[in-house]
Amino acid sequence: MSETLLTQDAEGVRTLTFNRPEKKNAFTHAMYEATVAGLERAAMDPAVRVVVLTGAGGAFTAGNDIGDFLEQPPAGENSPVFRFLRALVNYEKPVVAAVDGAAVGIGTTMLLHCDYVVATDRARFVMPFINLGVCPEGASSLLLPRIAGMALASELLMFGDPFDAATAQRAGLVNRVVPEAQLKEVVAERARALAAKPAEALKVTKRLLREPVRAEVNAVLRREGVEFLKRLHSDEAREAFLAFMNRKSK
């Protein structure tokens, strides 16, 4: 595995840890590729019953590393970021997320495709796409209104403001909110509980839960991707990204 993605196995649970703590685990092109490879390996390993996604150093992920993103922007649906999202959407085994600190952009939208999410009470979420002149991704434009309701989904996506763990739970992004000191213990217990279930029955249950909307989710992923790529080349996005980079350099 890449140094930016750590892997640990215990009792049928494989934990994949985003490991760029100095950058709040912001995703680079290479990190997406490493995570897709990590998910594929876990999918093929019969000893792995459950996958846990988490971040090192008190952050889940700050989303895309903007510098890397601008140097290597996604060029189509086979770009690593889109392959990562499709891997999660179509994953057969249960995926648990342990969220602490920042969960920015894809760090929030990926939770829509996890099966159980535990967040700390200090976790902070944001889907800042509108503020960068782009549009929603991760099928959030489809799934968030369905689970959160149109009013809250519109507020979160159209304003792009940060929100706390209680709001994330109200929006259906998070199952449980715990103090930071309890995160590892609670996630480990829940992941072990899932791993102890009959493996094939668990896969079938997940498939029955997800399959009715999977084709629609994949179609929306593609439509969002097309619009996202268009928006990346817009004057609005260029100005927004330039302003972001200027603020970051000060």
PDB file of C-alpha atoms in Angstrom:
ATOM      1  CA  MET A   1       0.000   0.000   0.000  1.00  0.00           C
ATOM      2  CA  SER A   2       0.986   3.614  -0.463  1.00  0.00           C
ATOM      3  CA  GLU A   3       2.415   5.485   2.523  1.00  0.00           C
ATOM      4  CA  THR A   4      -0.603   7.765   2.232  1.00  0.00           C
ATOM      5  CA  LEU A   5      -2.970   4.829   2.782  1.00  0.00           C
ATOM      6  CA  LEU A   6      -2.363   2.581   5.794  1.00  0.00           C
ATOM      7  CA  THR A   7      -3.882  -0.885   6.083  1.00  0.00           C
ATOM      8  CA  GLN A   8      -4.625  -2.857   9.230  1.00  0.00           C
ATOM      9  CA  ASP A   9      -6.486  -6.150   9.680  1.00  0.00           C
ATOM     10  CA  ALA A  10      -8.178  -7.409  12.831  1.00  0.00           C
ATOM     11  CA  GLU A  11     -10.979  -9.929  13.365  1.00  0.00           C
ATOM     12  CA  GLY A  12     -12.304  -9.815   9.814  1.00  0.00           C
ATOM     13  CA  VAL A  13     -12.112  -6.008   9.629  1.00  0.00           C
ATOM     14  CA  ARG A  14      -9.745  -4.193   7.288  1.00  0.00           C
ATOM     15  CA  THR A  15      -9.117  -0.563   8.204  1.00  0.00           C
ATOM     16  CA  LEU A  16      -7.955   1.773   5.449  1.00  0.00           C
ATOM     17  CA  THR A  17      -6.522   4.978   6.918  1.00  0.00           C
ATOM     18  CA  PHE A  18      -6.022   8.103   4.817  1.00  0.00           C
ATOM     19  CA  ASN A  19      -2.541   9.159   5.895  1.00  0.00           C
ATOM     20  CA  ARG A  20      -1.546  12.714   4.975  1.00  0.00           C
ATOM     21  CA  PRO A  21      -2.148  14.295   8.382  1.00  0.00           C
ATOM     22  CA  GLU A  22      -0.008  17.339   7.560  1.00  0.00           C
ATOM     23  CA  LYS A  23      -2.563  18.131   4.808  1.00  0.00           C
ATOM     24  CA  LYS A  24      -5.607  16.943   6.764  1.00  0.00           C
ATOM     25  CA  ASN A  25      -5.568  13.856   4.531  1.00  0.00           C
ATOM     26  CA  ALA A  26      -6.447  15.814   1.403  1.00  0.00           C
ATOM     27  CA  PHE A  27      -6.693  13.469  -1.557  1.00  0.00           C
ATOM     28  CA  THR A  28      -4.132  13.513  -4.331  1.00  0.00           C
ATOM     29  CA  HIS A  29      -4.421  11.710  -7.655  1.00  0.00           C
ATOM     30  CA  ALA A  30      -2.170   8.968  -6.238  1.00  0.00           C
ATOM     31  CA  MET A  31      -4.220   8.641  -3.030  1.00  0.00           C
ATOM     32  CA  TYR A  32      -7.400   7.979  -4.990  1.00  0.00           C
ATOM     33  CA  GLU A  33      -5.592   5.279  -6.955  1.00  0.00           C
ATOM     34  CA  ALA A  34      -4.209   3.732  -3.759  1.00  0.00           C
ATOM     35  CA  THR A  35      -7.641   3.743  -2.110  1.00  0.00           C
ATOM     36  CA  VAL A  36      -9.314   2.117  -5.111  1.00  0.00           C
ATOM     37  CA  ALA A  37      -6.601  -0.557  -5.073  1.00  0.00           C
ATOM     38  CA  GLY A  38      -7.099  -0.997  -1.310  1.00  0.00           C
ATOM     39  CA  LEU A  39     -10.838  -1.458  -1.723  1.00  0.00           C
ATOM     40  CA  GLU A  40     -10.318  -3.943  -4.561  1.00  0.00           C
ATOM     41  CA  ARG A  41      -7.881  -6.012  -2.498  1.00  0.00           C
ATOM     42  CA  ALA A  42     -10.288  -6.065   0.435  1.00  0.00           C
ATOM     43  CA  ALA A  43     -13.129  -7.107  -1.867  1.00  0.00           C
ATOM     44  CA  MET A  44     -11.137 -10.085  -3.141  1.00  0.00           C
ATOM     45  CA  ASP A  45      -9.898 -11.242   0.279  1.00  0.00           C
ATOM     46  CA  PRO A  46     -12.356 -13.726   1.834  1.00  0.00           C
ATOM     47  CA  ALA A  47     -10.886 -13.063   5.273  1.00  0.00           C
ATOM     48  CA  VAL A  48     -12.085  -9.451   5.087  1.00  0.00           C
ATOM     49  CA  ARG A  49     -15.742  -9.133   6.069  1.00  0.00           C
ATOM     50  CA  VAL A  50     -15.933  -5.380   6.681  1.00  0.00           C
ATOM     51  CA  VAL A  51     -13.956  -2.319   5.544  1.00  0.00           C
ATOM     52  CA  VAL A  52     -13.438   0.728   7.765  1.00  0.00           C
ATOM     53  CA  LEU A  53     -12.464   4.084   6.257  1.00  0.00           C
ATOM     54  CA  THR A  54     -10.843   6.633   8.540  1.00  0.00           C
ATOM     55  CA  GLY A  55      -8.243   9.395   8.604  1.00  0.00           C
ATOM     56  CA  ALA A  56      -5.018   9.950  10.519  1.00  0.00           C
ATOM     57  CA  GLY A  57      -4.153  12.869  12.763  1.00  0.00           C
ATOM     58  CA  GLY A  58      -7.573  14.097  13.830  1.00  0.00           C
ATOM     59  CA  ALA A  59      -9.061  14.647  10.379  1.00  0.00           C
ATOM     60  CA  PHE A  60     -11.118  12.437   8.081  1.00  0.00           C
ATOM     61  CA  THR A  61     -10.188  14.154   4.823  1.00  0.00           C
ATOM     62  CA  ALA A  62     -10.029  17.756   3.616  1.00  0.00           C
ATOM     63  CA  GLY A  63     -11.306  16.590   0.228  1.00  0.00           C
ATOM     64  CA  ASN A  64      -9.269  17.198  -2.877  1.00  0.00           C
ATOM     65  CA  ASP A  65      -5.769  18.605  -2.567  1.00  0.00           C
ATOM     66  CA  ILE A  66      -6.475  21.705  -4.631  1.00  0.00           C
ATOM     67  CA  GLY A  67      -2.902  22.112  -5.916  1.00  0.00           C
ATOM     68  CA  ASP A  68      -2.745  18.494  -7.066  1.00  0.00           C
ATOM     69  CA  PHE A  69      -6.291  18.722  -8.379  1.00  0.00           C
ATOM     70  CA  LEU A  70      -5.478  21.740 -10.560  1.00  0.00           C
ATOM     71  CA  GLU A  71      -2.269  20.131 -11.824  1.00  0.00           C
ATOM     72  CA  GLN A  72      -4.037  16.860 -12.662  1.00  0.00           C
ATOM     73  CA  PRO A  73      -7.736  17.707 -13.074  1.00  0.00           C
ATOM     74  CA  PRO A  74     -10.116  14.840 -13.798  1.00  0.00           C
ATOM     75  CA  ALA A  75     -10.340  14.345 -17.546  1.00  0.00           C
ATOM     76  CA  GLY A  76     -13.214  11.888 -17.734  1.00  0.00           C
ATOM     77  CA  GLU A  77     -15.094   9.125 -15.970  1.00  0.00           C
ATOM     78  CA  ASN A  78     -11.971   6.955 -15.718  1.00  0.00           C
ATOM     79  CA  SER A  79     -10.163   9.574 -13.626  1.00  0.00           C
ATOM     80  CA  PRO A  80      -9.169   8.239 -10.172  1.00  0.00           C
ATOM     81  CA  VAL A  81     -11.716  10.363  -8.268  1.00  0.00           C
ATOM     82  CA  PHE A  82     -14.608   8.996 -10.316  1.00  0.00           C
ATOM     83  CA  ARG A  83     -13.276   5.436 -10.123  1.00  0.00           C
ATOM     84  CA  PHE A  84     -13.108   5.827  -6.338  1.00  0.00           C
ATOM     85  CA  LEU A  85     -16.738   6.925  -6.172  1.00  0.00           C
ATOM     86  CA  ARG A  86     -17.889   4.076  -8.415  1.00  0.00           C
ATOM     87  CA  ALA A  87     -15.922   1.608  -6.295  1.00  0.00           C
ATOM     88  CA  LEU A  88     -17.804   2.748  -3.189  1.00  0.00           C
ATOM     89  CA  VAL A  89     -21.198   2.833  -4.908  1.00  0.00           C
ATOM     90  CA  ASN A  90     -20.819  -0.727  -6.169  1.00  0.00           C
ATOM     91  CA  TYR A  91     -18.996  -2.211  -3.160  1.00  0.00           C
ATOM     92  CA  GLU A  92     -20.459  -5.520  -1.982  1.00  0.00           C
ATOM     93  CA  LYS A  93     -19.038  -5.710   1.534  1.00  0.00           C
ATOM     94  CA  PRO A  94     -20.129  -3.402   4.371  1.00  0.00           C
ATOM     95  CA  VAL A  95     -18.213  -0.137   4.659  1.00  0.00           C
ATOM     96  CA  VAL A  96     -17.987   1.683   7.985  1.00  0.00           C
ATOM     97  CA  ALA A  97     -16.646   5.235   8.251  1.00  0.00           C
ATOM     98  CA  ALA A  98     -14.976   6.750  11.321  1.00  0.00           C
ATOM     99  CA  VAL A  99     -15.083  10.528  10.971  1.00  0.00           C
ATOM    100  CA  ASP A 100     -13.129  12.966  13.104  1.00  0.00           C
ATOM    101  CA  GLY A 101     -12.258  16.564  12.334  1.00  0.00           C
ATOM    102  CA  ALA A 102     -12.608  17.800   8.763  1.00  0.00           C
ATOM    103  CA  ALA A 103     -14.796  16.004   6.225  1.00  0.00           C
ATOM    104  CA  VAL A 104     -14.699  18.298   3.206  1.00  0.00           C
ATOM    105  CA  GLY A 105     -16.279  17.822  -0.212  1.00  0.00           C
ATOM    106  CA  ILE A 106     -15.872  14.182  -1.168  1.00  0.00           C
ATOM    107  CA  GLY A 107     -15.082  13.602   2.508  1.00  0.00           C
ATOM    108  CA  THR A 108     -18.771  14.259   3.122  1.00  0.00           C
ATOM    109  CA  THR A 109     -20.340  12.880  -0.061  1.00  0.00           C
ATOM    110  CA  MET A 110     -18.564   9.516   0.239  1.00  0.00           C
ATOM    111  CA  LEU A 111     -20.505   8.945   3.465  1.00  0.00           C
ATOM    112  CA  LEU A 112     -23.667   8.567   1.372  1.00  0.00           C
ATOM    113  CA  HIS A 113     -22.201   5.267   0.156  1.00  0.00           C
ATOM    114  CA  CYS A 114     -21.031   3.944   3.512  1.00  0.00           C
ATOM    115  CA  ASP A 115     -23.247   1.566   5.477  1.00  0.00           C
ATOM    116  CA  TYR A 116     -22.526   2.827   8.985  1.00  0.00           C
ATOM    117  CA  VAL A 117     -20.943   6.138   9.952  1.00  0.00           C
ATOM    118  CA  VAL A 118     -19.663   7.191  13.372  1.00  0.00           C
ATOM    119  CA  ALA A 119     -18.560  10.809  13.815  1.00  0.00           C
ATOM    120  CA  THR A 120     -17.033  12.637  16.729  1.00  0.00           C
ATOM    121  CA  ASP A 121     -18.790  15.615  18.235  1.00  0.00           C
ATOM    122  CA  ARG A 122     -15.950  17.795  16.931  1.00  0.00           C
ATOM    123  CA  ALA A 123     -16.295  16.585  13.317  1.00  0.00           C
ATOM    124  CA  ARG A 124     -17.049  19.315  10.790  1.00  0.00           C
ATOM    125  CA  PHE A 125     -18.593  18.718   7.407  1.00  0.00           C
ATOM    126  CA  VAL A 126     -18.868  20.871   4.299  1.00  0.00           C
ATOM    127  CA  MET A 127     -19.788  20.424   0.647  1.00  0.00           C
ATOM    128  CA  PRO A 128     -18.206  23.631  -0.747  1.00  0.00           C
ATOM    129  CA  PHE A 129     -18.792  22.906  -4.431  1.00  0.00           C
ATOM    130  CA  ILE A 130     -20.916  26.009  -5.051  1.00  0.00           C
ATOM    131  CA  ASN A 131     -18.220  28.236  -3.541  1.00  0.00           C
ATOM    132  CA  LEU A 132     -15.640  26.816  -5.961  1.00  0.00           C
ATOM    133  CA  GLY A 133     -17.844  27.408  -8.982  1.00  0.00           C
ATOM    134  CA  VAL A 134     -18.484  23.707  -9.540  1.00  0.00           C
ATOM    135  CA  CYS A 135     -21.431  21.405  -8.793  1.00  0.00           C
ATOM    136  CA  PRO A 136     -22.315  18.496  -6.497  1.00  0.00           C
ATOM    137  CA  GLU A 137     -20.619  15.120  -6.930  1.00  0.00           C
ATOM    138  CA  GLY A 138     -20.869  11.665  -5.410  1.00  0.00           C
ATOM    139  CA  ALA A 139     -24.551  11.415  -6.428  1.00  0.00           C
ATOM    140  CA  SER A 140     -25.255  13.874  -3.614  1.00  0.00           C
ATOM    141  CA  SER A 141     -27.715  15.750  -5.819  1.00  0.00           C
ATOM    142  CA  LEU A 142     -29.831  12.574  -5.894  1.00  0.00           C
ATOM    143  CA  LEU A 143     -29.286  10.963  -2.510  1.00  0.00           C
ATOM    144  CA  LEU A 144     -29.104  13.932  -0.159  1.00  0.00           C
ATOM    145  CA  PRO A 145     -32.624  15.234  -0.929  1.00  0.00           C
ATOM    146  CA  ARG A 146     -33.960  11.714  -0.442  1.00  0.00           C
ATOM    147  CA  ILE A 147     -32.401  11.121   2.953  1.00  0.00           C
ATOM    148  CA  ALA A 148     -32.221  14.669   4.334  1.00  0.00           C
ATOM    149  CA  GLY A 149     -35.267  16.202   2.653  1.00  0.00           C
ATOM    150  CA  MET A 150     -35.180  18.848  -0.048  1.00  0.00           C
ATOM    151  CA  ALA A 151     -35.041  21.808   2.333  1.00  0.00           C
ATOM    152  CA  LEU A 152     -31.924  20.701   4.203  1.00  0.00           C
ATOM    153  CA  ALA A 153     -30.236  19.279   1.084  1.00  0.00           C
ATOM    154  CA  SER A 154     -30.775  22.567  -0.743  1.00  0.00           C
ATOM    155  CA  GLU A 155     -29.367  24.522   2.201  1.00  0.00           C
ATOM    156  CA  LEU A 156     -26.241  22.374   2.480  1.00  0.00           C
ATOM    157  CA  LEU A 157     -25.502  22.248  -1.257  1.00  0.00           C
ATOM    158  CA  MET A 158     -26.582  25.742  -2.337  1.00  0.00           C
ATOM    159  CA  PHE A 159     -24.910  27.676   0.483  1.00  0.00           C
ATOM    160  CA  GLY A 160     -21.905  25.379   0.877  1.00  0.00           C
ATOM    161  CA  ASP A 161     -21.498  26.314   4.546  1.00  0.00           C
ATOM    162  CA  PRO A 162     -19.812  24.079   7.142  1.00  0.00           C
ATOM    163  CA  PHE A 163     -22.082  22.097   9.467  1.00  0.00           C
ATOM    164  CA  ASP A 164     -21.616  20.111  12.644  1.00  0.00           C
ATOM    165  CA  ALA A 165     -22.022  16.435  13.475  1.00  0.00           C
ATOM    166  CA  ALA A 166     -25.528  16.923  14.872  1.00  0.00           C
ATOM    167  CA  THR A 167     -26.644  18.401  11.545  1.00  0.00           C
ATOM    168  CA  ALA A 168     -24.896  15.600   9.665  1.00  0.00           C
ATOM    169  CA  GLN A 169     -26.822  13.098  11.763  1.00  0.00           C
ATOM    170  CA  ARG A 170     -30.079  14.968  11.104  1.00  0.00           C
ATOM    171  CA  ALA A 171     -29.261  14.858   7.387  1.00  0.00           C
ATOM    172  CA  GLY A 172     -28.819  11.086   7.492  1.00  0.00           C
ATOM    173  CA  LEU A 173     -25.076  11.199   6.764  1.00  0.00           C
ATOM    174  CA  VAL A 174     -24.111   9.929  10.221  1.00  0.00           C
ATOM    175  CA  ASN A 175     -25.547   7.104  12.338  1.00  0.00           C
ATOM    176  CA  ARG A 176     -23.956   7.970  15.669  1.00  0.00           C
ATOM    177  CA  VAL A 177     -22.088  10.883  17.266  1.00  0.00           C
ATOM    178  CA  VAL A 178     -19.574  10.164  20.032  1.00  0.00           C
ATOM    179  CA  PRO A 179     -16.822  12.009  21.936  1.00  0.00           C
ATOM    180  CA  GLU A 180     -13.455  11.889  20.174  1.00  0.00           C
ATOM    181  CA  ALA A 181     -11.997   9.611  22.862  1.00  0.00           C
ATOM    182  CA  GLN A 182     -14.639   6.951  22.103  1.00  0.00           C
ATOM    183  CA  LEU A 183     -14.401   6.923  18.304  1.00  0.00           C
ATOM    184  CA  LYS A 184     -11.964   4.032  17.843  1.00  0.00           C
ATOM    185  CA  GLU A 185     -13.662   1.870  20.455  1.00  0.00           C
ATOM    186  CA  VAL A 186     -17.167   2.391  19.081  1.00  0.00           C
ATOM    187  CA  VAL A 187     -16.126   1.882  15.450  1.00  0.00           C
ATOM    188  CA  ALA A 188     -14.156  -1.247  16.329  1.00  0.00           C
ATOM    189  CA  GLU A 189     -17.132  -2.709  18.214  1.00  0.00           C
ATOM    190  CA  ARG A 190     -19.611  -1.953  15.423  1.00  0.00           C
ATOM    191  CA  ALA A 191     -17.268  -3.252  12.708  1.00  0.00           C
ATOM    192  CA  ARG A 192     -16.607  -6.467  14.664  1.00  0.00           C
ATOM    193  CA  ALA A 193     -20.354  -6.930  15.143  1.00  0.00           C
ATOM    194  CA  LEU A 194     -20.887  -6.716  11.383  1.00  0.00           C
ATOM    195  CA  ALA A 195     -17.921  -8.997  10.680  1.00  0.00           C
ATOM    196  CA  ALA A 196     -19.461 -11.642  12.973  1.00  0.00           C
ATOM    197  CA  LYS A 197     -22.665 -11.805  10.914  1.00  0.00           C
ATOM    198  CA  PRO A 198     -23.111 -14.532   8.271  1.00  0.00           C
ATOM    199  CA  ALA A 199     -20.999 -13.144   5.401  1.00  0.00           C
ATOM    200  CA  GLU A 200     -23.201 -14.074   2.445  1.00  0.00           C
ATOM    201  CA  ALA A 201     -26.384 -12.983   4.205  1.00  0.00           C
ATOM    202  CA  LEU A 202     -24.719  -9.657   4.938  1.00  0.00           C
ATOM    203  CA  LYS A 203     -23.794  -9.190   1.273  1.00  0.00           C
ATOM    204  CA  VAL A 204     -27.317 -10.062   0.164  1.00  0.00           C
ATOM    205  CA  THR A 205     -28.816  -7.662   2.713  1.00  0.00           C
ATOM    206  CA  LYS A 206     -26.588  -4.832   1.503  1.00  0.00           C
ATOM    207  CA  ARG A 207     -27.410  -5.646  -2.113  1.00  0.00           C
ATOM    208  CA  LEU A 208     -31.152  -5.597  -1.413  1.00  0.00           C
ATOM    209  CA  LEU A 209     -30.807  -2.251   0.360  1.00  0.00           C
ATOM    210  CA  ARG A 210     -28.680  -0.606  -2.342  1.00  0.00           C
ATOM    211  CA  GLU A 211     -29.664  -2.337  -5.581  1.00  0.00           C
ATOM    212  CA  PRO A 212     -33.044  -0.610  -6.166  1.00  0.00           C
ATOM    213  CA  VAL A 213     -31.294   2.757  -6.659  1.00  0.00           C
ATOM    214  CA  ARG A 214     -27.841   1.626  -7.822  1.00  0.00           C
ATOM    215  CA  ALA A 215     -28.475   2.096 -11.549  1.00  0.00           C
ATOM    216  CA  GLU A 216     -29.943   5.537 -10.859  1.00  0.00           C
ATOM    217  CA  VAL A 217     -27.004   6.458  -8.597  1.00  0.00           C
ATOM    218  CA  ASN A 218     -24.482   5.416 -11.256  1.00  0.00           C
ATOM    219  CA  ALA A 219     -26.376   7.405 -13.891  1.00  0.00           C
ATOM    220  CA  VAL A 220     -26.379  10.502 -11.657  1.00  0.00           C
ATOM    221  CA  LEU A 221     -22.666  10.017 -10.931  1.00  0.00           C
ATOM    222  CA  ARG A 222     -22.039  10.218 -14.680  1.00  0.00           C
ATOM    223  CA  ARG A 223     -24.290  13.278 -15.154  1.00  0.00           C
ATOM    224  CA  GLU A 224     -22.706  15.092 -12.214  1.00  0.00           C
ATOM    225  CA  GLY A 225     -19.272  14.190 -13.579  1.00  0.00           C
ATOM    226  CA  VAL A 226     -20.066  15.689 -16.980  1.00  0.00           C
ATOM    227  CA  GLU A 227     -21.345  18.910 -15.388  1.00  0.00           C
ATOM    228  CA  PHE A 228     -18.437  19.013 -12.932  1.00  0.00           C
ATOM    229  CA  LEU A 229     -15.894  18.836 -15.760  1.00  0.00           C
ATOM    230  CA  LYS A 230     -17.737  21.578 -17.648  1.00  0.00           C
ATOM    231  CA  ARG A 231     -17.783  23.757 -14.544  1.00  0.00           C
ATOM    232  CA  LEU A 232     -14.033  23.224 -13.983  1.00  0.00           C
ATOM    233  CA  HIS A 233     -13.356  25.052 -17.257  1.00  0.00           C
ATOM    234  CA  SER A 234     -15.718  27.934 -16.491  1.00  0.00           C
ATOM    235  CA  ASP A 235     -14.643  31.475 -15.643  1.00  0.00           C
ATOM    236  CA  GLU A 236     -16.449  31.166 -12.318  1.00  0.00           C
ATOM    237  CA  ALA A 237     -14.441  28.123 -11.283  1.00  0.00           C
ATOM    238  CA  ARG A 238     -11.123  29.598 -12.432  1.00  0.00           C
ATOM    239  CA  GLU A 239     -11.775  32.724 -10.369  1.00  0.00           C
ATOM    240  CA  ALA A 240     -12.906  30.714  -7.333  1.00  0.00           C
ATOM    241  CA  PHE A 241      -9.925  28.346  -7.385  1.00  0.00           C
ATOM    242  CA  LEU A 242      -7.516  31.255  -7.901  1.00  0.00           C
ATOM    243  CA  ALA A 243      -9.027  33.079  -4.941  1.00  0.00           C
ATOM    244  CA  PHE A 244      -8.772  29.912  -2.838  1.00  0.00           C
ATOM    245  CA  MET A 245      -5.108  29.409  -3.708  1.00  0.00           C
ATOM    246  CA  ASN A 246      -4.343  33.092  -2.995  1.00  0.00           C
ATOM    247  CA  ARG A 247      -5.977  32.846   0.445  1.00  0.00           C
ATOM    248  CA  LYS A 248      -4.070  29.637   1.160  1.00  0.00           C
ATOM    249  CA  SER A 249      -0.717  31.199   0.282  1.00  0.00           C
ATOM    250  CA  LYS A 250      -1.158  34.130   2.689  1.00  0.00           C
TER     251      LYS A 250
END
